Structure formats: structure tokens, C-alpha cells
Short mmCIF file of N, CA, C and O in Angstrom, two decimals:
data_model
loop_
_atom_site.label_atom_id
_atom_site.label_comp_id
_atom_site.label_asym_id
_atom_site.label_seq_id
_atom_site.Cartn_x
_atom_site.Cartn_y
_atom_site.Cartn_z
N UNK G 1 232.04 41.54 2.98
CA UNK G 1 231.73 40.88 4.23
C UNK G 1 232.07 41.83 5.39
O UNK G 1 233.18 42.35 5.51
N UNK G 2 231.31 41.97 6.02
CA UNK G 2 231.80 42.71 7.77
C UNK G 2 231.61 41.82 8.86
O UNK G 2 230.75 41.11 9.38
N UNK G 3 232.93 42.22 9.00
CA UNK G 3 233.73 41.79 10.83
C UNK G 3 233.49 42.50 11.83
O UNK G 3 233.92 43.66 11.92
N UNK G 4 232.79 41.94 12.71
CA UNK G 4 232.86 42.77 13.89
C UNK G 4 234.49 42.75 14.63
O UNK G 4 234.98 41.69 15.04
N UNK G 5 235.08 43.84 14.71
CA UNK G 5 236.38 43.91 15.67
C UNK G 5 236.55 44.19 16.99
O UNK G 5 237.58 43.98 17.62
N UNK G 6 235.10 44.87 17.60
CA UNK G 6 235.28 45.23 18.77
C UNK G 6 233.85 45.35 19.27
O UNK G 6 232.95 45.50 18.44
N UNK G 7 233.55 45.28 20.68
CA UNK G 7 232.02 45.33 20.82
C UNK G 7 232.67 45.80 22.81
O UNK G 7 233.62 45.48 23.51
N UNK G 8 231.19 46.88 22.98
CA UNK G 8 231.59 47.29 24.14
C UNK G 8 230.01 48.17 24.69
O UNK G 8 229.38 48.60 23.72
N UNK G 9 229.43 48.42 25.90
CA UNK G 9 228.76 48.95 25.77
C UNK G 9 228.36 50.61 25.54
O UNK G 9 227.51 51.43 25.89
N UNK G 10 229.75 50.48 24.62
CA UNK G 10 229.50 52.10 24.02
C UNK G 10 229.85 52.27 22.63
O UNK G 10 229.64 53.24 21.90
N UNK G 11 230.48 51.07 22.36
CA UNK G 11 231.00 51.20 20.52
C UNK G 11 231.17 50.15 20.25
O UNK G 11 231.50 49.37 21.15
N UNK G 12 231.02 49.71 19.03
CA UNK G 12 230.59 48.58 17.96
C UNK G 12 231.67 49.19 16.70
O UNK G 12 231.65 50.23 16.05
N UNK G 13 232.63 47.97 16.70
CA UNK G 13 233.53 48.46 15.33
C UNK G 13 233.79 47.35 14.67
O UNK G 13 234.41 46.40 15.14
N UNK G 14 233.24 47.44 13.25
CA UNK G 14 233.38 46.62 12.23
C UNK G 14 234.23 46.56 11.01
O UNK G 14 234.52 47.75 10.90
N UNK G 15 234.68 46.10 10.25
CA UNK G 15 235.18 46.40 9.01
C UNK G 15 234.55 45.48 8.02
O UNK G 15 234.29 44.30 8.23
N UNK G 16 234.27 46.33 6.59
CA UNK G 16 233.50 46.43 5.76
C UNK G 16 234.55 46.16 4.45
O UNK G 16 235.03 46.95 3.63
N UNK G 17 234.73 44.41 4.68
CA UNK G 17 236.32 43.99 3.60
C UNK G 17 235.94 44.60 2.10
O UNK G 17 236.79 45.26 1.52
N UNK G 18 234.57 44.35 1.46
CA UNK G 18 234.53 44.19 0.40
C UNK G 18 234.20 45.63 0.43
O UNK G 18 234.15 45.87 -0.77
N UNK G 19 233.89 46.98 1.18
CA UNK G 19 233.74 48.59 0.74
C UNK G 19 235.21 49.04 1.29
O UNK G 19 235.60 50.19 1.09
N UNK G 20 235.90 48.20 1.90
CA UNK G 20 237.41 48.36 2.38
C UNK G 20 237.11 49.98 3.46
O UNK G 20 237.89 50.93 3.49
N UNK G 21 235.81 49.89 4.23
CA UNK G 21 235.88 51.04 5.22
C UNK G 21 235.70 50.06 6.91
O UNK G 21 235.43 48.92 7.30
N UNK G 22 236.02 51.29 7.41
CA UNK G 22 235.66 50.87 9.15
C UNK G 22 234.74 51.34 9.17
O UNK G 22 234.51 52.19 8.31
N UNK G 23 233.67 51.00 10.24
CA UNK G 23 232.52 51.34 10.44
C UNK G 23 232.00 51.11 11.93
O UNK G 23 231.68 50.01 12.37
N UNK G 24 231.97 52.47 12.75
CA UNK G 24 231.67 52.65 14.00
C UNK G 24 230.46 52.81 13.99
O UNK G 24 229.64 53.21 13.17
N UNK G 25 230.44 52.30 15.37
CA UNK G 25 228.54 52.79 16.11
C UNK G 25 228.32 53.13 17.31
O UNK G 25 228.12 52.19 18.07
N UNK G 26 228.27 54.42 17.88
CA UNK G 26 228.28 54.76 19.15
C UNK G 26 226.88 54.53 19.48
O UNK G 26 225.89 54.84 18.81
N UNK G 27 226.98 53.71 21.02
CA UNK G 27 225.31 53.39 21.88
C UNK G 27 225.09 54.60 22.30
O UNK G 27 225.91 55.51 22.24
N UNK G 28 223.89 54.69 22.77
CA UNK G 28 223.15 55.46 23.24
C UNK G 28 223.86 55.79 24.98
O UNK G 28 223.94 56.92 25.48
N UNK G 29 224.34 54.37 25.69
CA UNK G 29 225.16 54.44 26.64
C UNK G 29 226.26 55.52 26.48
O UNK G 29 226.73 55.93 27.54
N UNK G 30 226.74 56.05 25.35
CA UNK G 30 227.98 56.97 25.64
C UNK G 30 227.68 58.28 26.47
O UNK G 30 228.53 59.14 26.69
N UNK G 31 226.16 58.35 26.96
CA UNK G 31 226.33 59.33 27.72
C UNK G 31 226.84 58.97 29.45
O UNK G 31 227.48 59.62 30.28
N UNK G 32 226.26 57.78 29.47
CA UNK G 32 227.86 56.96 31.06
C UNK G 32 229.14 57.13 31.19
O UNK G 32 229.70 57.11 32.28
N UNK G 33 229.91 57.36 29.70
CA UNK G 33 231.21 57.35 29.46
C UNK G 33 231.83 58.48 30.46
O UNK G 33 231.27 59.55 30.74
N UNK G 34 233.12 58.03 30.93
CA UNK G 34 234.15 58.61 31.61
C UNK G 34 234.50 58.94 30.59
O UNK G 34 233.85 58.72 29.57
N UNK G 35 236.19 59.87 30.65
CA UNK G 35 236.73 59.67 30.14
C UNK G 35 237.87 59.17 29.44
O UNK G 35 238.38 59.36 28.34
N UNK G 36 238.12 58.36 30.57
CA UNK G 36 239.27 56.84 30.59
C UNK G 36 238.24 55.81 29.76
O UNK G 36 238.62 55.07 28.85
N UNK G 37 237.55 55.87 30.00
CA UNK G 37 236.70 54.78 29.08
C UNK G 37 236.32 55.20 27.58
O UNK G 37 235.88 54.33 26.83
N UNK G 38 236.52 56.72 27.07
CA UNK G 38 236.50 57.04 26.05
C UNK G 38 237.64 56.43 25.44
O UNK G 38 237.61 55.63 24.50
N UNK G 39 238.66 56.88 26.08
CA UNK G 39 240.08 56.67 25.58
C UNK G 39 240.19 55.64 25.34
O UNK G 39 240.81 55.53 24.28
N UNK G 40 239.87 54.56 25.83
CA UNK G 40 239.47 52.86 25.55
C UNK G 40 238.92 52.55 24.38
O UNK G 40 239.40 51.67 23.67
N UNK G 41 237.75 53.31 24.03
CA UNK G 41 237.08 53.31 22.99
C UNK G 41 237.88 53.74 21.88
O UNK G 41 238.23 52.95 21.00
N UNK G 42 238.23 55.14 21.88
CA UNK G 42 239.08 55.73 20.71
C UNK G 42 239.94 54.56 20.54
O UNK G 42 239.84 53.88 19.52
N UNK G 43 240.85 54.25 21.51
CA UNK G 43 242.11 53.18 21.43
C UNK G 43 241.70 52.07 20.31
O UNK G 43 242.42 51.94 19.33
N UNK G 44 240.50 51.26 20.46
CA UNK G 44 239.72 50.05 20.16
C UNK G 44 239.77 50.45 18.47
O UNK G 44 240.11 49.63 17.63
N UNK G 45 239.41 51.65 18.20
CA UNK G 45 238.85 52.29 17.01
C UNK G 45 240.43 52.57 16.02
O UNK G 45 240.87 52.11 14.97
N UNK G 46 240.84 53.36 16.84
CA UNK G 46 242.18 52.94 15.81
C UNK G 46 242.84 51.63 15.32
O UNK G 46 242.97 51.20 14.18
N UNK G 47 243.27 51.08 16.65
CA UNK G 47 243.37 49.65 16.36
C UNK G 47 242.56 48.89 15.10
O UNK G 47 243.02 47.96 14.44
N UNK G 48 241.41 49.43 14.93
CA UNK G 48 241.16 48.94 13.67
C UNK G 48 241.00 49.44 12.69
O UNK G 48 240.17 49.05 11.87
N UNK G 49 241.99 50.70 12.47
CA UNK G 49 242.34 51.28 11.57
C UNK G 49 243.56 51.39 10.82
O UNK G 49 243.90 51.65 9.67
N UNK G 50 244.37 50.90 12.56
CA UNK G 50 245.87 50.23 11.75
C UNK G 50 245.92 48.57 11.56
O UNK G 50 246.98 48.00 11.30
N UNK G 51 244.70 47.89 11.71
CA UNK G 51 244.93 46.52 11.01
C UNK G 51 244.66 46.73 9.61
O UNK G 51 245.41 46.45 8.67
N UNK G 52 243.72 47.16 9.57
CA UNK G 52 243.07 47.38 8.18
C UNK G 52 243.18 48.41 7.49
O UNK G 52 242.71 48.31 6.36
N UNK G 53 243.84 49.85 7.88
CA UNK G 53 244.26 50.74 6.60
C UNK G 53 243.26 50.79 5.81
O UNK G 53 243.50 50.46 4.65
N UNK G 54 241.67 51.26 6.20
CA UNK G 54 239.96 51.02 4.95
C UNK G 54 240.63 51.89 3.67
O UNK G 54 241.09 53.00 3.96
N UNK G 55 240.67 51.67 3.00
CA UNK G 55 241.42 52.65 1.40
C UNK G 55 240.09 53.65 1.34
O UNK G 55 240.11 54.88 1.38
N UNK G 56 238.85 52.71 1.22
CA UNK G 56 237.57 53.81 0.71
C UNK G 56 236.94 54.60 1.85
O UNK G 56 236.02 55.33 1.48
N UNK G 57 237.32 54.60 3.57
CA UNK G 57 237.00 55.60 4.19
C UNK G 57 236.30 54.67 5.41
O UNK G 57 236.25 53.45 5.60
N UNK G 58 235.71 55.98 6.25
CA UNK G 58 235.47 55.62 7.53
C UNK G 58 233.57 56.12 7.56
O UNK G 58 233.07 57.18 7.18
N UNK G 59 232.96 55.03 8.10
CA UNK G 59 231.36 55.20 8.46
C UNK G 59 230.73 55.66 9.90
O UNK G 59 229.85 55.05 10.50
N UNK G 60 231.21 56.57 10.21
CA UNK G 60 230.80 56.92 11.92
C UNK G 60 229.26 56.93 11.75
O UNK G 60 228.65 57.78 11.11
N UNK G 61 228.73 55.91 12.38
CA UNK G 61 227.17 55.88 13.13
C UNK G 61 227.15 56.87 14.76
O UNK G 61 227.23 56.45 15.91
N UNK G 62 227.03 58.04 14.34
CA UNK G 62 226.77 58.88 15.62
C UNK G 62 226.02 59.71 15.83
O UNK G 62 226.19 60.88 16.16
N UNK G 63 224.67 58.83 15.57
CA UNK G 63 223.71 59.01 15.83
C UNK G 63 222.86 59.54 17.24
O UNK G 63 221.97 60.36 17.45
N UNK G 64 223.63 58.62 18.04
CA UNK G 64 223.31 58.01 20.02
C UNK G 64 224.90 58.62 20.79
O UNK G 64 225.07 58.89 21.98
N UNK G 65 225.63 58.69 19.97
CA UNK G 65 226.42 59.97 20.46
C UNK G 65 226.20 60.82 21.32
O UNK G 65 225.70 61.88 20.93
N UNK G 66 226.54 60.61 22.97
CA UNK G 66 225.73 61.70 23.83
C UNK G 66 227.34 62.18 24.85
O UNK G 66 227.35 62.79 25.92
N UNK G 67 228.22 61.81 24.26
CA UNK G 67 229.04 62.00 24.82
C UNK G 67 230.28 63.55 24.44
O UNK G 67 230.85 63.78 23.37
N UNK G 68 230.36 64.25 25.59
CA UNK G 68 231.04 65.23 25.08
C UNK G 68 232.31 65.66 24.94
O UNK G 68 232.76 65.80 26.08
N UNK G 69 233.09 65.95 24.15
CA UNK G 69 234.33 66.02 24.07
C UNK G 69 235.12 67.18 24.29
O UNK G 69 235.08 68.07 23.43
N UNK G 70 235.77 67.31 25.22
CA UNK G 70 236.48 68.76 25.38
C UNK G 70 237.37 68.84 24.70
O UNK G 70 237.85 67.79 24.25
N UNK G 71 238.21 70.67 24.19
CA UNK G 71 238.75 70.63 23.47
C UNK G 71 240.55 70.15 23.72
O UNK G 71 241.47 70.19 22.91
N UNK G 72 240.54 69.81 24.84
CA UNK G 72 241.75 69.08 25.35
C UNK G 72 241.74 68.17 24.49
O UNK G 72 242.39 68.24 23.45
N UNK G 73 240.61 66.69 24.99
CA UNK G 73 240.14 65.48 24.52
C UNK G 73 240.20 65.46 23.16
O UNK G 73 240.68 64.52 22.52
N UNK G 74 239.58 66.79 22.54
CA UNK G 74 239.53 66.57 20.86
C UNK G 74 240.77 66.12 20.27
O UNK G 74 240.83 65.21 19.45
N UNK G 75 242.66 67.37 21.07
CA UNK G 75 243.21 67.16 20.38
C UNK G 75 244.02 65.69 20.90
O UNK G 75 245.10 65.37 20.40
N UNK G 76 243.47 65.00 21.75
CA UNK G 76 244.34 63.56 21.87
C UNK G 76 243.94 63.06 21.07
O UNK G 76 244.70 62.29 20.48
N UNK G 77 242.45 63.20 20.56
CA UNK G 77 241.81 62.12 19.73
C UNK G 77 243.02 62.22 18.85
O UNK G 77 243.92 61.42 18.58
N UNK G 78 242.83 63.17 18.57
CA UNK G 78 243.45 63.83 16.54
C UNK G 78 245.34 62.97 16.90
O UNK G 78 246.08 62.09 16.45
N UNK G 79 245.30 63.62 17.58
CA UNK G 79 247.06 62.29 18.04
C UNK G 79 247.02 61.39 17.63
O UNK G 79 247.89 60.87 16.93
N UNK G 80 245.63 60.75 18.08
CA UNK G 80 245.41 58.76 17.98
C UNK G 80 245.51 58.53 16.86
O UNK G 80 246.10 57.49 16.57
N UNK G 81 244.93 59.43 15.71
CA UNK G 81 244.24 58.88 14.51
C UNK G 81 245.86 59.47 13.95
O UNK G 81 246.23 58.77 13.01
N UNK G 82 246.54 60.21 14.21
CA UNK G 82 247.41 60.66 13.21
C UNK G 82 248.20 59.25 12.29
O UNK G 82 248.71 58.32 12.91
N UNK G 83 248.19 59.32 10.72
CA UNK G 83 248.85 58.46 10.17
C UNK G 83 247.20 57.27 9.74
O UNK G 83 247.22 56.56 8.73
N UNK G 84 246.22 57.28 10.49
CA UNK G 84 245.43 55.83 10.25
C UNK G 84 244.48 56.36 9.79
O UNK G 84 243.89 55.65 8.98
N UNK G 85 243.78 58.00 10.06
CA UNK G 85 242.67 58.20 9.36
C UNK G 85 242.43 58.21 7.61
O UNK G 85 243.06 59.00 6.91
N UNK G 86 241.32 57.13 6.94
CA UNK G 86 241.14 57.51 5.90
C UNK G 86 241.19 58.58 5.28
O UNK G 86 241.15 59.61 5.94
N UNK G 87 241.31 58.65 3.84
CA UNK G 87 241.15 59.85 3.00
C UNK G 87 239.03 60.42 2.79
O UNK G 87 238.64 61.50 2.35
N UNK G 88 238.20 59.32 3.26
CA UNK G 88 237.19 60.08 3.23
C UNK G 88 236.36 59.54 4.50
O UNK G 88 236.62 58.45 4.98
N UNK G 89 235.38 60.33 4.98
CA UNK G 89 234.87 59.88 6.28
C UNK G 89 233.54 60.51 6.54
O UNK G 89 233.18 61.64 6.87
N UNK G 90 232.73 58.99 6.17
CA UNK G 90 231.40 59.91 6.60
C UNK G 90 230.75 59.63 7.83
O UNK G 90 230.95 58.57 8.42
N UNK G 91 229.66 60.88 8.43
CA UNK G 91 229.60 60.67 9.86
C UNK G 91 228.15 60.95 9.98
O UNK G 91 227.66 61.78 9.21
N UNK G 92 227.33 60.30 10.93
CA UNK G 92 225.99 60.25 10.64
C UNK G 92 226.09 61.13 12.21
O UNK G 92 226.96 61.14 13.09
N UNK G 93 224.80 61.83 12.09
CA UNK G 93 225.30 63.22 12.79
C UNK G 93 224.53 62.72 14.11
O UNK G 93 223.54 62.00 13.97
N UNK G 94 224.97 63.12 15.42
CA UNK G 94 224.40 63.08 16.56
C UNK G 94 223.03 64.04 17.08
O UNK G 94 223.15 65.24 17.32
N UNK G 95 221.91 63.38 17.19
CA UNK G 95 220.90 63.71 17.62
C UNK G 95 220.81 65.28 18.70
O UNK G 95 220.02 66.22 18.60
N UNK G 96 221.75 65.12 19.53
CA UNK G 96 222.22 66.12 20.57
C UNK G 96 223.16 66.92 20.30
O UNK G 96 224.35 66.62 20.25
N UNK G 97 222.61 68.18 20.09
CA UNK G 97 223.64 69.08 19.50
C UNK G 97 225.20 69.43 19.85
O UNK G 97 226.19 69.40 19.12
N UNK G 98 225.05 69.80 21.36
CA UNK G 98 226.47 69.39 21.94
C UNK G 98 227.28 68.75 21.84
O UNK G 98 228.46 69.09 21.92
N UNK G 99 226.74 67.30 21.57
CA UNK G 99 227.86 66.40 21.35
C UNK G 99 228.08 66.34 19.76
O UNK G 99 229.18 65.94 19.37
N UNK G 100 227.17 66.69 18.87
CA UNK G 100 227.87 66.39 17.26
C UNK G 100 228.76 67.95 16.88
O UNK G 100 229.23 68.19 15.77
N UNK G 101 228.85 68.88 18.06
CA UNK G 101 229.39 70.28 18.09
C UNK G 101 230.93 69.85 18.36
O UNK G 101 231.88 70.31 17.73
N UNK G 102 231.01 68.95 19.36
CA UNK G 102 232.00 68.60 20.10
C UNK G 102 232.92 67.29 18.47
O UNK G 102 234.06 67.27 18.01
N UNK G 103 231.91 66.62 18.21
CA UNK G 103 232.28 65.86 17.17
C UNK G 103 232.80 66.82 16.51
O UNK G 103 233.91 67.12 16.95
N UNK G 104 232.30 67.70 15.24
CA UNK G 104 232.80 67.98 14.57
C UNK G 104 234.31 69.41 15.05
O UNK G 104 235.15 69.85 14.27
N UNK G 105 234.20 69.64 15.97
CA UNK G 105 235.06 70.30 16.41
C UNK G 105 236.39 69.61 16.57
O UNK G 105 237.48 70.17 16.73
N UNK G 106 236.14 68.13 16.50
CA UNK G 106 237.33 66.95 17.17
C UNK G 106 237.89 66.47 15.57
O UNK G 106 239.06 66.27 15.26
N UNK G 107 236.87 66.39 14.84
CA UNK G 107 237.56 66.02 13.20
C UNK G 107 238.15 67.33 12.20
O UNK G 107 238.85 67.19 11.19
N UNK G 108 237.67 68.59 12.76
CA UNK G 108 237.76 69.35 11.59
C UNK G 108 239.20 69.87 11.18
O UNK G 108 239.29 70.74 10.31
N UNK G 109 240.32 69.33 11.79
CA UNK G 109 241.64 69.27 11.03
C UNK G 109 242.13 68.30 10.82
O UNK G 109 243.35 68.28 11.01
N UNK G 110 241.50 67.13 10.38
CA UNK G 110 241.29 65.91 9.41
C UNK G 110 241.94 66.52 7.75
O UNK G 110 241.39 67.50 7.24
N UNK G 111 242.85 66.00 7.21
CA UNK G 111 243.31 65.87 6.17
C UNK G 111 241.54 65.10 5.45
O UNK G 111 240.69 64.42 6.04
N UNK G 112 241.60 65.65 3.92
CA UNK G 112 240.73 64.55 3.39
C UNK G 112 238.98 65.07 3.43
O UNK G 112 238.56 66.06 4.03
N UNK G 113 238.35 64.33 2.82
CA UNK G 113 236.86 64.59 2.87
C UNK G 113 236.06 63.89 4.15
O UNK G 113 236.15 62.83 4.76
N UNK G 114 235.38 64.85 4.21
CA UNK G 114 234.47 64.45 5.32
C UNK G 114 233.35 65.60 5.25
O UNK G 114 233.39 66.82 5.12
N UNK G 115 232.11 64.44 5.44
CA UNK G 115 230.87 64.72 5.17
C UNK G 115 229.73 64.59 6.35
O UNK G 115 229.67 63.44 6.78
N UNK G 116 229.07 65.25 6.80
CA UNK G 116 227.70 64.76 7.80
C UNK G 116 226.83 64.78 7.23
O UNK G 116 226.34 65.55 6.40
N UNK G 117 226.46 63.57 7.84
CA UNK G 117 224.30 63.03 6.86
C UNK G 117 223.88 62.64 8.60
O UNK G 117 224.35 62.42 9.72
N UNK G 118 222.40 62.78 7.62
CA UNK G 118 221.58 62.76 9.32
C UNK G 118 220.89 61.23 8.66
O UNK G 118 219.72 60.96 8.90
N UNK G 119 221.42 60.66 8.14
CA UNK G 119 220.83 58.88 6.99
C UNK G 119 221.71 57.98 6.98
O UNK G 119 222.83 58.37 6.67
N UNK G 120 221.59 56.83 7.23
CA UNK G 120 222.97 55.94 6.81
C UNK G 120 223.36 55.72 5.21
O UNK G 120 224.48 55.82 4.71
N UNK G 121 222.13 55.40 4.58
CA UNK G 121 222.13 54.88 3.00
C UNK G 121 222.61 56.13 2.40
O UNK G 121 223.38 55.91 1.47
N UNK G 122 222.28 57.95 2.75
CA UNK G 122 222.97 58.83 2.12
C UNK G 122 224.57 58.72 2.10
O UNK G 122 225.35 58.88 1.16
N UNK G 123 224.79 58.40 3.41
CA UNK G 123 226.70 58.34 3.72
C UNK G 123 226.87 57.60 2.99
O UNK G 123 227.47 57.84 1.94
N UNK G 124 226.32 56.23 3.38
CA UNK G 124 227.25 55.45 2.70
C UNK G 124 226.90 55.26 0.74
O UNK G 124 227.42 54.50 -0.07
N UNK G 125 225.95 56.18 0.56
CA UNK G 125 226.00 56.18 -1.05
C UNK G 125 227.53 57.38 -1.60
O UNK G 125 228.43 57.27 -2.43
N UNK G 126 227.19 58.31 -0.72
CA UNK G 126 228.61 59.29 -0.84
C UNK G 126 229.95 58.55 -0.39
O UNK G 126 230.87 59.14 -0.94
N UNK G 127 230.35 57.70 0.25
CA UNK G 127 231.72 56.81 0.54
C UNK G 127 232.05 56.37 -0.75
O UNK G 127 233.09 56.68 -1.31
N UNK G 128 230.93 55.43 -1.37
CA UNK G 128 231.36 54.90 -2.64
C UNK G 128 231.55 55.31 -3.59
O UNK G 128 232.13 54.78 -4.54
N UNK G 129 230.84 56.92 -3.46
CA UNK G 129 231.08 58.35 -4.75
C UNK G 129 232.52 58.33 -5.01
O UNK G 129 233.21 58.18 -6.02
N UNK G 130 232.80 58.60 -3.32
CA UNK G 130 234.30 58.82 -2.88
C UNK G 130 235.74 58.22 -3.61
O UNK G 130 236.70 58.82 -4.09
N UNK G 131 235.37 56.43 -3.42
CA UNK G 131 235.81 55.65 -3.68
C UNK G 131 235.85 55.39 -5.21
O UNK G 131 236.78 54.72 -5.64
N UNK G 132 234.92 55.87 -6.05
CA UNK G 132 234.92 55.54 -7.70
C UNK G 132 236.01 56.43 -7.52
O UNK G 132 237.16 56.05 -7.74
N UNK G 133 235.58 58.32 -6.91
CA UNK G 133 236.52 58.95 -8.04
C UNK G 133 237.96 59.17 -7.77
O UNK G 133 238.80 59.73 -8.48
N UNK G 134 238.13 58.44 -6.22
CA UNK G 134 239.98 58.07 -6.13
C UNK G 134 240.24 57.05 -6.83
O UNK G 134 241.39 56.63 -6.91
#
């Protein structure tokens, strides 16, 4: 079953009880985003990472991802998540190169697997790969 936990006009965060992952969705709006209002967002996103602890991983829809992250910004993110990020995390890649540059520049000292698909049904067939072979 999925819960919506948070809704905003820049991110959509759900949890996915029975694949035991979180599952984000950045709007197309994230190119409006400040960056106090990012931080809101990130905030929102952990928060539902320390209710729920997903065992089988994290689903980033960042697709509409237009938002860019400096490498200041990257390393607060990596602060936020310290201790809550899953062991696997797949991320559906942003249309705009800049910003999925900026993405993956913000995860890539992530403990754990992590994968980019430009598909949802590819990610999330690799999460559950994930999940058999832990």
C-alpha cells in the first residue's frame, strides 16, 4: 500500500509499506525553488525516512528536476540524510542535464547502491533485484 506523507508544489513523498521504500517525485515547479524552500523539501524527505527506515531502498522520480544544487547545498543535503539513507536507491534521471549533474554530484558519497534509469518500471524492477539479494 502507498501513503502519501508529504505533498507540496515541488515534491510528492510517499511510502511504499508493502516494497518497504520511500518514493519521491520532484514537479516540474522545482525550477521556482529558492533555496530555503529546497531545504523544506529535503527536510520533508528525510522525515520520511526516519519514520519509516524503507529496508528495500529509495525511488527518486527526477525526472522534472530543474532545480540546481550547488556544491555547498550538495554537502548539507548529505548531512540531512546521514544515518536515514537506504542501502539501495534508485533515481530516475532528470531531463536537464545540469540539474541530474548537480543530482548525482549530491549522492555520490552515499554508502550503498545506487543506480540511474531514464524508466520508472526499470528502477523499480532493479529495487526489488536489490531487495531479493539482501
Amino acid at each position: 500500500m502507498i501513503e502519501l506523507e508529504y505533498k507540496s508544489d515541488f515534491l510528492e513523498v510517499s511510502y511504499d509499506s508493502e516494497n518497504s521504500w520511500v518514493i519521491s517525485k520532484w514537479t516540474a515547479n522545482t525550477s521556482y525553488l529558492t533555496v530555503d524552500q529546497y531545504k523544506r523539501e529535503i527536510h520533508a524527505l528525510v522525515k520520511a525516512f526516519a519514520n519509516h527506515q524503507p529496508l528495500a531502498g529509495n525511488l527518486s522520480l527526477a525526472q522534472n528536476f530543474n532545480f540546481i544544487v550547488d556544491p555547498e547545498l550538495q554537502e548539507w543535503v548529505m548531512k540531512q540524510f546521514e544515518g536515514y539513507f537506504p542501502t539501495s536507491s534508485a533515481t530516475i534521471v532528470a531531463a536537464e542535464f545540469v540539474s541530474q549533474l548537480s543530482i548525482e554530484q549530491t549522492l555520490q558519497s552515499l554508502d550503498g547502491a545506487l543506480r540511474y534509469f531514464d524508466n520508472e518500471p526499470e528502477a523499480r524492477e532493479w529495487l526489488l533485484d536489490q531487495a531479493k539479494a539482501s
